[in-house]
Amino acid sequence: MQMTQNILIIGAGIIGSALAYRLGQSGCTVTLLDPSSDGGTASGASFGWVNASYENPKPYYHLRRYAMDAWTRLLPDLPDLPFTQNGTLYADFYGIPLQTLFDEHTPWGYPFEWVTPDQIAALEPNLKDAPERALFCGIEAQILPDVAARVLRDAAESTTHIKTSATSLITKNGAIIGAQTPNGPLYADITILAAGTQTAALAETIDVAVPLDSPAGLLIHTKPTKPLISHTILTDGLHMQQRPDGTITAGGDFGGGSINDDPESGSKELFTRLQSALKTNSLEFSHYTLGIRPTPKDGMPIVGSPKRGLYITVMHSGATLAAGIAELATAEITAGHRDALLNTFHPDRFTA
Ligand SMILES: Cc1cc2nc3c(=O)[nH]c(=O)nc-3n(C[C@H](O)[C@H](O)[C@H](O)COP(=O)(O)OP(=O)(O)OC[C@H]3O[C@@H](n4cnc5c(N)ncnc54)[C@H](O)[C@@H]3O)c2cc1C
């Protein structure tokens, strides 16, 4: 019979909270450590587009595709998850020809379809300057990652949220046995680092390298407006979606770029692009957010155990990946089964 494991998760963004939910369900006792209860830092500044088309060597595609389905596996038990599977219209994809995107992904089974100007107009009647053809992918989705993190955290069984920070990890006989906090040590059978961009600093306290190269990401948000956009839309230099509260969120790049350097003028530029992309004069700028994307140096997720007692989960595209990573990491932590989907994402790739 399996012993109950005590798990300490550092970070309650979308990754840590999804892990708490799945580990709690598997019979673990979980302590979730985070000074904030907002649902994450990057998670609160994320575009939240759930897809398997972005930055895709084949193993990453398969992980992302698995993770997309993992969200739908959560929905029956968590109907409040702010997850909408409304699909994406690709009118343009940041310099990558749409034909290349189609040719790469459809042999893997990704359901891209070509759509004509009439179909584009039916999908998004308020989009100006529809191209001669575009791609549509109906299984892609939108999520609000910080809200999802809070839903997952609040529903997590056998989980206690302690509102404080880990300051370092504690080692004994070569294994990690917990973390130090300003209120004293917390011990655990397994400590999980899910602290987003702060993961590297915590890992450094036990000489584990987690090389990150975390670019900024600027998004603009409008005031709530009438329904104008039904899907995630990618156009020339702009990605946009309308959220359930009626606000429209838009960004100008997926990984750094000059638009982020001066957010005041970058956000004005983005708002101008948004206004000229849509057939409406009712848009009102509300505010911008500037997030930092927790991105490993090679762009790929870092998931696995570099040392006894320690498990690391840091990645970009956590909005897409969190539910899937939570399932796969839980299987590895509780049953010792490392799924082949995780093969190329082990932290040891940086030390080998
Ligand atoms: C602008 C932008 C757009 C994005 N767009 C997309 C997208 O469209 N699709 C997609 O899939 N992904 C997207 N991402 C990436 C995605 O949002 C992130 O990968 C994901 O939110 C990371 O979640 P996380 O839980 O690892 O980190 P975070 O959300 O940053 O959470 C980490 C948590 O750790 C806590 N913490 C930090 N240090 C400590 C400590 N010492 N002790 C205790 N707690 C600590 C923090 O308080 C925080 O709550 C985007 C990100 C940004 C910034």
mmCIF file of C-alpha atoms and ligand atoms in Angstrom:
data_model
loop_
_atom_site.group_PDB
_atom_site.id
_atom_site.type_symbol
_atom_site.label_atom_id
_atom_site.label_comp_id
_atom_site.label_asym_id
_atom_site.label_seq_id
_atom_site.Cartn_x
_atom_site.Cartn_y
_atom_site.Cartn_z
ATOM 1 C CA MET A 1 0.000 0.000 0.000
ATOM 2 C CA GLN A 2 1.241 3.455 -0.860
ATOM 3 C CA MET A 3 2.213 5.775 1.998
ATOM 4 C CA THR A 4 0.656 9.249 2.094
ATOM 5 C CA GLN A 5 3.272 11.684 0.942
ATOM 6 C CA ASN A 6 3.692 15.159 2.359
ATOM 7 C CA ILE A 7 4.274 17.578 -0.477
ATOM 8 C CA LEU A 8 5.430 21.165 -0.219
ATOM 9 C CA ILE A 9 4.646 23.259 -3.304
ATOM 10 C CA ILE A 10 6.393 26.614 -3.543
ATOM 11 C CA GLY A 11 4.269 28.932 -5.668
ATOM 12 C CA ALA A 12 0.481 29.051 -6.097
ATOM 13 C CA GLY A 13 0.227 30.316 -9.672
ATOM 14 C CA ILE A 14 -1.487 28.196 -12.276
ATOM 15 C CA ILE A 15 1.237 25.532 -12.143
ATOM 16 C CA GLY A 16 1.465 25.154 -8.355
ATOM 17 C CA SER A 17 -2.306 25.272 -7.934
ATOM 18 C CA ALA A 18 -2.955 22.647 -10.638
ATOM 19 C CA LEU A 19 -0.346 20.434 -8.946
ATOM 20 C CA ALA A 20 -1.996 20.921 -5.543
ATOM 21 C CA TYR A 21 -5.336 19.883 -7.042
ATOM 22 C CA ARG A 22 -4.061 16.691 -8.685
ATOM 23 C CA LEU A 23 -1.733 15.697 -5.815
ATOM 24 C CA GLY A 24 -4.483 16.269 -3.247
ATOM 25 C CA GLN A 25 -6.783 14.055 -5.318
ATOM 26 C CA SER A 26 -4.107 11.331 -5.306
ATOM 27 C CA GLY A 27 -4.081 11.178 -1.518
ATOM 28 C CA CYS A 28 -1.089 13.408 -0.807
ATOM 29 C CA THR A 29 -1.077 15.993 1.942
ATOM 30 C CA VAL A 30 -0.126 19.285 0.346
ATOM 31 C CA THR A 31 1.243 22.535 1.727
ATOM 32 C CA LEU A 32 1.032 25.333 -0.814
ATOM 33 C CA LEU A 33 3.365 28.172 -0.006
ATOM 34 C CA ASP A 34 2.870 31.614 -1.529
ATOM 35 C CA PRO A 35 2.830 35.077 0.056
ATOM 36 C CA SER A 36 0.065 36.047 -2.365
ATOM 37 C CA SER A 37 -3.374 34.556 -2.924
ATOM 38 C CA ASP A 38 -3.860 36.273 -6.290
ATOM 39 C CA GLY A 39 -3.293 33.129 -8.365
ATOM 40 C CA GLY A 40 0.208 33.840 -9.638
ATOM 41 C CA THR A 41 2.383 36.590 -11.042
ATOM 42 C CA ALA A 42 2.870 35.581 -14.674
ATOM 43 C CA SER A 43 -0.521 33.876 -14.479
ATOM 44 C CA GLY A 44 -2.184 37.214 -13.701
ATOM 45 C CA ALA A 45 -0.530 38.922 -16.680
ATOM 46 C CA SER A 46 -1.048 36.154 -19.224
ATOM 47 C CA PHE A 47 -2.924 36.148 -22.515
ATOM 48 C CA GLY A 48 -4.182 32.662 -21.625
ATOM 49 C CA TRP A 49 -4.367 31.215 -25.134
ATOM 50 C CA VAL A 50 -4.458 27.415 -24.956
ATOM 51 C CA ASN A 51 -2.940 25.926 -28.099
ATOM 52 C CA ALA A 52 -0.492 23.420 -29.541
ATOM 53 C CA SER A 53 0.705 25.470 -32.484
ATOM 54 C CA TYR A 54 3.337 27.642 -30.840
ATOM 55 C CA GLU A 55 7.139 26.936 -30.834
ATOM 56 C CA ASN A 56 6.810 23.345 -31.825
ATOM 57 C CA PRO A 57 9.437 20.694 -31.976
ATOM 58 C CA LYS A 58 7.417 17.466 -32.168
ATOM 59 C CA PRO A 59 7.823 16.347 -28.497
ATOM 60 C CA TYR A 60 6.643 19.775 -27.369
ATOM 61 C CA TYR A 61 3.666 19.604 -29.696
ATOM 62 C CA HIS A 62 2.650 16.264 -28.169
ATOM 63 C CA LEU A 63 2.987 17.607 -24.629
ATOM 64 C CA ARG A 64 0.918 20.681 -25.480
ATOM 65 C CA ARG A 65 -1.729 18.623 -27.249
ATOM 66 C CA TYR A 66 -2.011 16.294 -24.243
ATOM 67 C CA ALA A 67 -2.250 19.322 -21.944
ATOM 68 C CA MET A 68 -5.079 20.875 -23.957
ATOM 69 C CA ASP A 69 -7.160 17.748 -23.349
ATOM 70 C CA ALA A 70 -6.184 17.733 -19.674
ATOM 71 C CA TRP A 71 -8.149 20.977 -19.211
ATOM 72 C CA THR A 72 -11.276 19.333 -20.563
ATOM 73 C CA ARG A 73 -10.757 16.400 -18.159
ATOM 74 C CA LEU A 74 -10.937 18.870 -15.248
ATOM 75 C CA LEU A 75 -14.131 20.614 -16.350
ATOM 76 C CA PRO A 76 -16.726 18.068 -15.166
ATOM 77 C CA ASP A 77 -15.484 18.417 -11.578
ATOM 78 C CA LEU A 78 -14.594 22.108 -11.811
ATOM 79 C CA PRO A 79 -17.295 23.796 -13.901
ATOM 80 C CA ASP A 80 -16.178 27.196 -12.576
ATOM 81 C CA LEU A 81 -12.841 26.978 -14.363
ATOM 82 C CA PRO A 82 -12.736 30.011 -16.691
ATOM 83 C CA PHE A 83 -11.911 27.852 -19.727
ATOM 84 C CA THR A 84 -13.655 28.526 -23.053
ATOM 85 C CA GLN A 85 -12.976 26.244 -25.985
ATOM 86 C CA ASN A 86 -13.910 28.759 -28.658
ATOM 87 C CA GLY A 87 -11.135 28.190 -31.205
ATOM 88 C CA THR A 88 -8.619 30.449 -32.934
ATOM 89 C CA LEU A 89 -8.698 32.275 -36.229
ATOM 90 C CA TYR A 90 -5.189 32.630 -37.697
ATOM 91 C CA ALA A 91 -5.290 35.497 -40.194
ATOM 92 C CA ASP A 92 -1.511 35.879 -39.760
ATOM 93 C CA PHE A 93 1.085 34.283 -37.480
ATOM 94 C CA TYR A 94 3.932 36.641 -36.767
ATOM 95 C CA GLY A 95 5.934 36.027 -39.905
ATOM 96 C CA ILE A 96 5.404 32.243 -40.052
ATOM 97 C CA PRO A 97 3.571 31.453 -43.298
ATOM 98 C CA LEU A 98 0.202 29.890 -42.526
ATOM 99 C CA GLN A 99 0.948 27.170 -45.084
ATOM 100 C CA THR A 100 4.050 26.188 -43.048
ATOM 101 C CA LEU A 101 2.000 26.047 -39.882
ATOM 102 C CA PHE A 102 -0.595 23.881 -41.633
ATOM 103 C CA ASP A 103 2.010 21.576 -43.247
ATOM 104 C CA GLU A 104 3.850 21.058 -39.949
ATOM 105 C CA HIS A 105 0.867 20.346 -37.741
ATOM 106 C CA THR A 106 -1.768 18.531 -39.764
ATOM 107 C CA PRO A 107 0.357 15.377 -40.295
ATOM 108 C CA TRP A 108 0.461 15.165 -36.479
ATOM 109 C CA GLY A 109 -3.344 15.238 -36.414
ATOM 110 C CA TYR A 110 -3.849 18.893 -35.468
ATOM 111 C CA PRO A 111 -7.266 19.989 -36.749
ATOM 112 C CA PHE A 112 -6.369 23.092 -38.743
ATOM 113 C CA GLU A 113 -8.876 23.996 -41.468
ATOM 114 C CA TRP A 114 -8.511 26.571 -44.217
ATOM 115 C CA VAL A 115 -11.264 29.164 -44.224
ATOM 116 C CA THR A 116 -12.374 31.457 -47.071
ATOM 117 C CA PRO A 117 -13.191 35.188 -46.778
ATOM 118 C CA ASP A 118 -16.908 34.340 -46.462
ATOM 119 C CA GLN A 119 -16.187 31.880 -43.666
ATOM 120 C CA ILE A 120 -13.890 34.403 -41.963
ATOM 121 C CA ALA A 121 -16.666 36.988 -42.128
ATOM 122 C CA ALA A 122 -19.091 34.495 -40.606
ATOM 123 C CA LEU A 123 -16.646 33.594 -37.822
ATOM 124 C CA GLU A 124 -15.599 37.174 -37.042
ATOM 125 C CA PRO A 125 -17.924 39.713 -38.667
ATOM 126 C CA ASN A 126 -16.164 42.638 -36.956
ATOM 127 C CA LEU A 127 -12.691 41.836 -38.306
ATOM 128 C CA LYS A 128 -11.505 44.360 -40.899
ATOM 129 C CA ASP A 129 -9.302 43.417 -43.845
ATOM 130 C CA ALA A 130 -9.909 39.680 -43.863
ATOM 131 C CA PRO A 131 -7.187 37.881 -45.835
ATOM 132 C CA GLU A 132 -7.804 35.716 -48.905
ATOM 133 C CA ARG A 133 -7.585 32.668 -46.668
ATOM 134 C CA ALA A 134 -6.945 31.969 -43.008
ATOM 135 C CA LEU A 135 -6.591 28.988 -40.688
ATOM 136 C CA PHE A 136 -9.104 28.021 -38.064
ATOM 137 C CA CYS A 137 -8.509 25.625 -35.191
ATOM 138 C CA GLY A 138 -11.661 24.785 -33.232
ATOM 139 C CA ILE A 139 -10.058 22.910 -30.323
ATOM 140 C CA GLU A 140 -7.964 25.839 -29.077
ATOM 141 C CA ALA A 141 -9.218 27.695 -26.037
ATOM 142 C CA GLN A 142 -8.929 30.686 -23.735
ATOM 143 C CA ILE A 143 -8.348 30.509 -20.019
ATOM 144 C CA LEU A 144 -7.950 33.140 -17.293
ATOM 145 C CA PRO A 145 -4.876 31.618 -15.632
ATOM 146 C CA ASP A 146 -4.959 33.491 -12.302
ATOM 147 C CA VAL A 147 -8.681 32.847 -11.843
ATOM 148 C CA ALA A 148 -8.157 29.188 -12.807
ATOM 149 C CA ALA A 149 -5.337 28.970 -10.233
ATOM 150 C CA ARG A 150 -7.664 30.206 -7.510
ATOM 151 C CA VAL A 151 -10.408 27.754 -8.526
ATOM 152 C CA LEU A 152 -7.908 24.865 -8.473
ATOM 153 C CA ARG A 153 -6.333 25.940 -5.178
ATOM 154 C CA ASP A 154 -9.685 26.363 -3.448
ATOM 155 C CA ALA A 155 -10.888 22.962 -4.669
ATOM 156 C CA ALA A 156 -7.669 21.125 -3.790
ATOM 157 C CA GLU A 157 -8.236 18.364 -1.214
ATOM 158 C CA SER A 158 -5.917 17.951 1.796
ATOM 159 C CA THR A 159 -4.199 21.227 0.889
ATOM 160 C CA THR A 160 -3.202 24.057 3.205
ATOM 161 C CA HIS A 161 -2.197 27.427 1.773
ATOM 162 C CA ILE A 162 0.391 29.179 3.908
ATOM 163 C CA LYS A 163 0.882 32.831 3.009
ATOM 164 C CA THR A 164 4.617 33.199 3.262
ATOM 165 C CA SER A 165 7.728 32.914 1.088
ATOM 166 C CA ALA A 166 10.334 30.202 0.889
ATOM 167 C CA THR A 167 13.742 31.783 1.345
ATOM 168 C CA SER A 168 15.903 28.712 0.636
ATOM 169 C CA LEU A 169 15.695 24.948 0.327
ATOM 170 C CA ILE A 170 16.888 22.617 3.087
ATOM 171 C CA THR A 171 19.235 19.737 2.328
ATOM 172 C CA LYS A 172 19.997 16.656 4.432
ATOM 173 C CA ASN A 173 22.226 13.783 3.321
ATOM 174 C CA GLY A 174 22.086 14.963 -0.275
ATOM 175 C CA ALA A 175 18.287 15.139 -0.409
ATOM 176 C CA ILE A 176 15.955 18.133 -0.264
ATOM 177 C CA ILE A 177 13.794 17.866 2.848
ATOM 178 C CA GLY A 178 11.846 21.134 2.737
ATOM 179 C CA ALA A 179 12.195 24.886 2.687
ATOM 180 C CA GLN A 180 13.138 27.642 5.035
ATOM 181 C CA THR A 181 10.601 30.448 5.558
ATOM 182 C CA PRO A 182 10.712 33.614 7.681
ATOM 183 C CA ASN A 183 8.555 31.707 10.211
ATOM 184 C CA GLY A 184 10.828 28.683 10.379
ATOM 185 C CA PRO A 185 11.435 25.512 8.370
ATOM 186 C CA LEU A 186 8.750 23.456 6.634
ATOM 187 C CA TYR A 187 9.591 19.800 5.995
ATOM 188 C CA ALA A 188 8.223 17.538 3.264
ATOM 189 C CA ASP A 189 8.846 14.249 1.488
ATOM 190 C CA ILE A 190 8.903 16.119 -1.821
ATOM 191 C CA THR A 191 9.390 19.845 -2.370
ATOM 192 C CA ILE A 192 8.097 21.202 -5.674
ATOM 193 C CA LEU A 193 9.442 24.431 -7.097
ATOM 194 C CA ALA A 194 6.590 26.121 -8.977
ATOM 195 C CA ALA A 195 7.625 29.692 -8.287
ATOM 196 C CA GLY A 196 7.664 30.921 -11.890
ATOM 197 C CA THR A 197 10.535 33.332 -12.528
ATOM 198 C CA GLN A 198 11.641 32.962 -8.872
ATOM 199 C CA THR A 199 12.318 29.254 -9.334
ATOM 200 C CA ALA A 200 15.892 29.871 -10.461
ATOM 201 C CA ALA A 201 16.818 31.839 -7.323
ATOM 202 C CA LEU A 202 15.401 29.149 -5.027
ATOM 203 C CA ALA A 203 17.151 26.338 -6.928
ATOM 204 C CA GLU A 204 20.377 28.274 -6.714
ATOM 205 C CA THR A 205 20.274 27.987 -2.899
ATOM 206 C CA ILE A 206 21.075 24.270 -3.367
ATOM 207 C CA ASP A 207 23.310 24.736 -6.422
ATOM 208 C CA VAL A 208 20.817 23.481 -8.984
ATOM 209 C CA ALA A 209 20.885 25.410 -12.256
ATOM 210 C CA VAL A 210 17.532 26.455 -13.692
ATOM 211 C CA PRO A 211 18.582 28.722 -16.573
ATOM 212 C CA LEU A 212 15.790 31.109 -17.447
ATOM 213 C CA ASP A 213 15.617 33.833 -20.030
ATOM 214 C CA SER A 214 12.379 35.513 -19.129
ATOM 215 C CA PRO A 215 11.130 38.164 -21.565
ATOM 216 C CA ALA A 216 8.543 40.774 -20.719
ATOM 217 C CA GLY A 217 5.081 40.622 -22.231
ATOM 218 C CA LEU A 218 2.839 43.649 -22.700
ATOM 219 C CA LEU A 219 -0.929 43.310 -22.978
ATOM 220 C CA ILE A 220 -3.572 46.008 -23.303
ATOM 221 C CA HIS A 221 -7.078 45.726 -21.907
ATOM 222 C CA THR A 222 -10.119 47.694 -23.048
ATOM 223 C CA LYS A 223 -13.121 48.640 -20.991
ATOM 224 C CA PRO A 224 -16.002 46.139 -21.291
ATOM 225 C CA THR A 225 -17.710 46.449 -24.625
ATOM 226 C CA LYS A 226 -20.515 44.738 -26.559
ATOM 227 C CA PRO A 227 -19.644 41.301 -28.023
ATOM 228 C CA LEU A 228 -17.197 41.975 -30.882
ATOM 229 C CA ILE A 229 -14.856 38.958 -31.013
ATOM 230 C CA SER A 230 -15.885 35.325 -30.643
ATOM 231 C CA HIS A 231 -12.523 33.508 -30.944
ATOM 232 C CA THR A 232 -8.868 34.176 -30.293
ATOM 233 C CA ILE A 233 -7.750 36.106 -33.382
ATOM 234 C CA LEU A 234 -4.184 36.394 -34.661
ATOM 235 C CA THR A 235 -3.600 39.104 -37.242
ATOM 236 C CA ASP A 236 -0.595 41.042 -38.443
ATOM 237 C CA GLY A 237 1.310 42.117 -35.298
ATOM 238 C CA LEU A 238 -1.653 41.580 -33.005
ATOM 239 C CA HIS A 239 -3.354 38.806 -31.063
ATOM 240 C CA MET A 240 -6.667 39.504 -29.388
ATOM 241 C CA GLN A 241 -9.560 37.946 -27.554
ATOM 242 C CA GLN A 242 -12.674 39.123 -25.767
ATOM 243 C CA ARG A 243 -12.957 37.875 -22.220
ATOM 244 C CA PRO A 244 -16.143 36.778 -20.448
ATOM 245 C CA ASP A 245 -16.448 40.202 -18.756
ATOM 246 C CA GLY A 246 -16.598 41.932 -22.154
ATOM 247 C CA THR A 247 -13.088 43.408 -22.045
ATOM 248 C CA ILE A 248 -10.806 42.882 -25.021
ATOM 249 C CA THR A 249 -7.201 41.872 -24.342
ATOM 250 C CA ALA A 250 -4.529 42.253 -27.010
ATOM 251 C CA GLY A 251 -0.799 41.721 -27.333
ATOM 252 C CA GLY A 252 1.776 42.352 -30.004
ATOM 253 C CA ASP A 253 4.293 39.532 -29.667
ATOM 254 C CA PHE A 254 4.739 36.139 -28.040
ATOM 255 C CA GLY A 255 8.209 36.438 -26.559
ATOM 256 C CA GLY A 256 9.832 39.805 -25.975
ATOM 257 C CA GLY A 257 10.138 42.430 -28.684
ATOM 258 C CA SER A 258 10.435 46.180 -28.906
ATOM 259 C CA ILE A 259 6.762 46.807 -28.141
ATOM 260 C CA ASN A 260 7.560 45.910 -24.493
ATOM 261 C CA ASP A 261 10.503 48.285 -24.071
ATOM 262 C CA ASP A 262 8.436 51.378 -23.404
ATOM 263 C CA PRO A 263 5.064 50.106 -22.166
ATOM 264 C CA GLU A 264 3.412 53.546 -22.205
ATOM 265 C CA SER A 265 4.006 54.109 -25.889
ATOM 266 C CA GLY A 266 3.835 50.356 -26.643
ATOM 267 C CA SER A 267 0.345 50.186 -25.203
ATOM 268 C CA LYS A 268 -0.772 53.190 -27.273
ATOM 269 C CA GLU A 269 0.648 51.522 -30.375
ATOM 270 C CA LEU A 270 -1.188 48.285 -29.537
ATOM 271 C CA PHE A 271 -4.464 50.123 -28.968
ATOM 272 C CA THR A 272 -4.103 51.813 -32.359
ATOM 273 C CA ARG A 273 -3.478 48.411 -33.978
ATOM 274 C CA LEU A 274 -6.539 47.009 -32.203
ATOM 275 C CA GLN A 275 -8.756 49.898 -33.306
ATOM 276 C CA SER A 276 -7.679 49.521 -36.903
ATOM 277 C CA ALA A 277 -8.200 45.728 -36.826
ATOM 278 C CA LEU A 278 -11.882 45.886 -35.824
ATOM 279 C CA LYS A 279 -14.972 47.454 -37.399
ATOM 280 C CA THR A 280 -16.048 49.494 -34.406
ATOM 281 C CA ASN A 281 -15.514 52.905 -32.918
ATOM 282 C CA SER A 282 -16.720 51.914 -29.468
ATOM 283 C CA LEU A 283 -13.389 50.704 -28.007
ATOM 284 C CA GLU A 284 -12.093 52.451 -24.899
ATOM 285 C CA PHE A 285 -8.624 51.823 -23.536
ATOM 286 C CA SER A 286 -8.617 50.699 -19.888
ATOM 287 C CA HIS A 287 -5.048 49.784 -18.858
ATOM 288 C CA TYR A 288 -1.999 47.735 -19.750
ATOM 289 C CA THR A 289 -0.213 44.923 -17.921
ATOM 290 C CA LEU A 290 3.443 44.022 -18.248
ATOM 291 C CA GLY A 291 4.194 40.453 -17.204
ATOM 292 C CA ILE A 292 7.373 38.425 -17.182
ATOM 293 C CA ARG A 293 7.205 35.072 -18.937
ATOM 294 C CA PRO A 294 8.997 32.344 -16.936
ATOM 295 C CA THR A 295 10.862 30.952 -19.923
ATOM 296 C CA PRO A 296 13.629 28.336 -19.686
ATOM 297 C CA LYS A 297 16.721 29.235 -21.742
ATOM 298 C CA ASP A 298 15.941 26.738 -24.502
ATOM 299 C CA GLY A 299 12.242 27.711 -24.559
ATOM 300 C CA MET A 300 11.108 24.270 -23.406
ATOM 301 C CA PRO A 301 9.453 23.392 -20.064
ATOM 302 C CA ILE A 302 11.596 22.149 -17.178
ATOM 303 C CA VAL A 303 9.757 19.312 -15.453
ATOM 304 C CA GLY A 304 11.297 16.675 -13.256
ATOM 305 C CA SER A 305 13.497 15.833 -10.310
ATOM 306 C CA PRO A 306 17.134 16.924 -10.421
ATOM 307 C CA LYS A 307 17.759 15.772 -6.821
ATOM 308 C CA ARG A 308 16.144 13.393 -4.346
ATOM 309 C CA GLY A 309 13.230 15.145 -2.626
ATOM 310 C CA LEU A 310 12.994 17.952 -5.214
ATOM 311 C CA TYR A 311 10.752 18.373 -8.262
ATOM 312 C CA ILE A 312 10.903 21.378 -10.600
ATOM 313 C CA THR A 313 8.110 22.743 -12.797
ATOM 314 C CA VAL A 314 8.904 25.969 -14.622
ATOM 315 C CA MET A 315 7.739 26.889 -18.096
ATOM 316 C CA HIS A 316 6.318 29.354 -20.526
ATOM 317 C CA SER A 317 2.941 28.434 -21.920
ATOM 318 C CA GLY A 318 1.833 27.432 -18.445
ATOM 319 C CA ALA A 319 -1.704 28.502 -19.356
ATOM 320 C CA THR A 320 -1.722 25.753 -21.957
ATOM 321 C CA LEU A 321 0.335 23.250 -19.998
ATOM 322 C CA ALA A 322 -0.670 23.450 -16.312
ATOM 323 C CA ALA A 323 -3.425 20.829 -16.232
ATOM 324 C CA GLY A 324 -1.370 18.327 -18.238
ATOM 325 C CA ILE A 325 1.819 18.921 -16.275
ATOM 326 C CA ALA A 326 -0.162 18.447 -13.052
ATOM 327 C CA GLU A 327 -1.383 15.021 -14.238
ATOM 328 C CA LEU A 328 2.030 13.876 -15.457
ATOM 329 C CA ALA A 329 3.996 15.170 -12.467
ATOM 330 C CA THR A 330 1.485 13.626 -10.054
ATOM 331 C CA ALA A 331 1.948 10.225 -11.724
ATOM 332 C CA GLU A 332 5.718 10.565 -11.434
ATOM 333 C CA ILE A 333 5.700 11.779 -7.829
ATOM 334 C CA THR A 334 3.107 9.389 -6.461
ATOM 335 C CA ALA A 335 3.681 6.253 -8.567
ATOM 336 C CA GLY A 336 7.227 6.679 -9.886
ATOM 337 C CA HIS A 337 5.918 6.630 -13.462
ATOM 338 C CA ARG A 338 7.624 9.149 -15.708
ATOM 339 C CA ASP A 339 5.548 9.397 -18.853
ATOM 340 C CA ALA A 340 7.434 9.402 -22.160
ATOM 341 C CA LEU A 341 5.743 12.742 -22.927
ATOM 342 C CA LEU A 342 8.130 14.304 -20.397
ATOM 343 C CA ASN A 343 11.256 12.689 -21.860
ATOM 344 C CA THR A 344 12.904 15.751 -23.339
ATOM 345 C CA PHE A 345 11.949 18.150 -20.563
ATOM 346 C CA HIS A 346 14.045 16.899 -17.640
ATOM 347 C CA PRO A 347 16.023 19.547 -15.687
ATOM 348 C CA ASP A 348 19.175 17.452 -16.126
ATOM 349 C CA ARG A 349 19.470 18.607 -19.733
ATOM 350 C CA PHE A 350 21.160 21.744 -18.402
ATOM 351 C CA THR A 351 23.757 19.848 -16.363
ATOM 352 C CA ALA A 352 24.425 16.843 -18.642
HETATM 353 C C1 LIG B 1 2.251 38.536 -21.201
HETATM 354 C C2 LIG B 1 2.177 37.046 -21.080
HETATM 355 C C3 LIG B 1 1.413 36.332 -22.007
HETATM 356 C C4 LIG B 1 1.342 34.951 -21.913
HETATM 357 N N1 LIG B 1 0.548 34.300 -22.785
HETATM 358 C C5 LIG B 1 0.402 32.962 -22.688
HETATM 359 C C6 LIG B 1 -0.501 32.285 -23.542
HETATM 360 O O1 LIG B 1 -1.200 32.897 -24.348
HETATM 361 N N2 LIG B 1 -0.597 30.931 -23.427
HETATM 362 C C7 LIG B 1 0.149 30.234 -22.514
HETATM 363 O O2 LIG B 1 0.013 29.011 -22.451
HETATM 364 N N3 LIG B 1 0.998 30.854 -21.672
HETATM 365 C C8 LIG B 1 1.137 32.206 -21.737
HETATM 366 N N4 LIG B 1 1.973 32.866 -20.890
HETATM 367 C C9 LIG B 1 2.787 32.076 -19.966
HETATM 368 C C10 LIG B 1 1.996 31.634 -18.748
HETATM 369 O O3 LIG B 1 1.169 32.671 -18.292
HETATM 370 C C11 LIG B 1 2.994 31.197 -17.658
HETATM 371 O O4 LIG B 1 3.763 30.120 -18.174
HETATM 372 C C12 LIG B 1 2.299 30.739 -16.399
HETATM 373 O O5 LIG B 1 1.410 31.734 -15.911
HETATM 374 C C13 LIG B 1 3.334 30.411 -15.333
HETATM 375 O O6 LIG B 1 2.655 30.030 -14.161
HETATM 376 P P1 LIG B 1 3.468 29.750 -12.822
HETATM 377 O O7 LIG B 1 2.482 29.223 -11.860
HETATM 378 O O8 LIG B 1 4.661 28.914 -13.129
HETATM 379 O O9 LIG B 1 4.067 31.159 -12.400
HETATM 380 P P2 LIG B 1 3.382 32.425 -11.696
HETATM 381 O O10 LIG B 1 2.026 32.659 -12.195
HETATM 382 O O11 LIG B 1 4.367 33.526 -11.822
HETATM 383 O O12 LIG B 1 3.253 31.975 -10.183
HETATM 384 C C14 LIG B 1 4.385 31.798 -9.370
HETATM 385 C C15 LIG B 1 3.974 32.037 -7.942
HETATM 386 O O13 LIG B 1 5.109 31.759 -7.123
HETATM 387 C C16 LIG B 1 5.096 32.646 -6.043
HETATM 388 N N5 LIG B 1 6.456 32.739 -5.497
HETATM 389 C C17 LIG B 1 7.538 33.281 -6.063
HETATM 390 N N6 LIG B 1 8.594 33.180 -5.249
HETATM 391 C C18 LIG B 1 8.167 32.532 -4.143
HETATM 392 C C19 LIG B 1 8.793 32.129 -2.949
HETATM 393 N N7 LIG B 1 10.084 32.360 -2.725
HETATM 394 N N8 LIG B 1 8.051 31.503 -2.003
HETATM 395 C C20 LIG B 1 6.726 31.243 -2.207
HETATM 396 N N9 LIG B 1 6.089 31.611 -3.352
HETATM 397 C C21 LIG B 1 6.798 32.238 -4.301
HETATM 398 C C22 LIG B 1 4.603 33.960 -6.630
HETATM 399 O O14 LIG B 1 4.035 34.801 -5.606
HETATM 400 C C23 LIG B 1 3.567 33.478 -7.636
HETATM 401 O O15 LIG B 1 2.258 33.504 -7.089
HETATM 402 C C24 LIG B 1 2.059 34.257 -20.908
HETATM 403 C C25 LIG B 1 2.785 34.971 -19.958
HETATM 404 C C26 LIG B 1 2.840 36.348 -20.028
HETATM 405 C C27 LIG B 1 3.604 37.112 -18.995
#
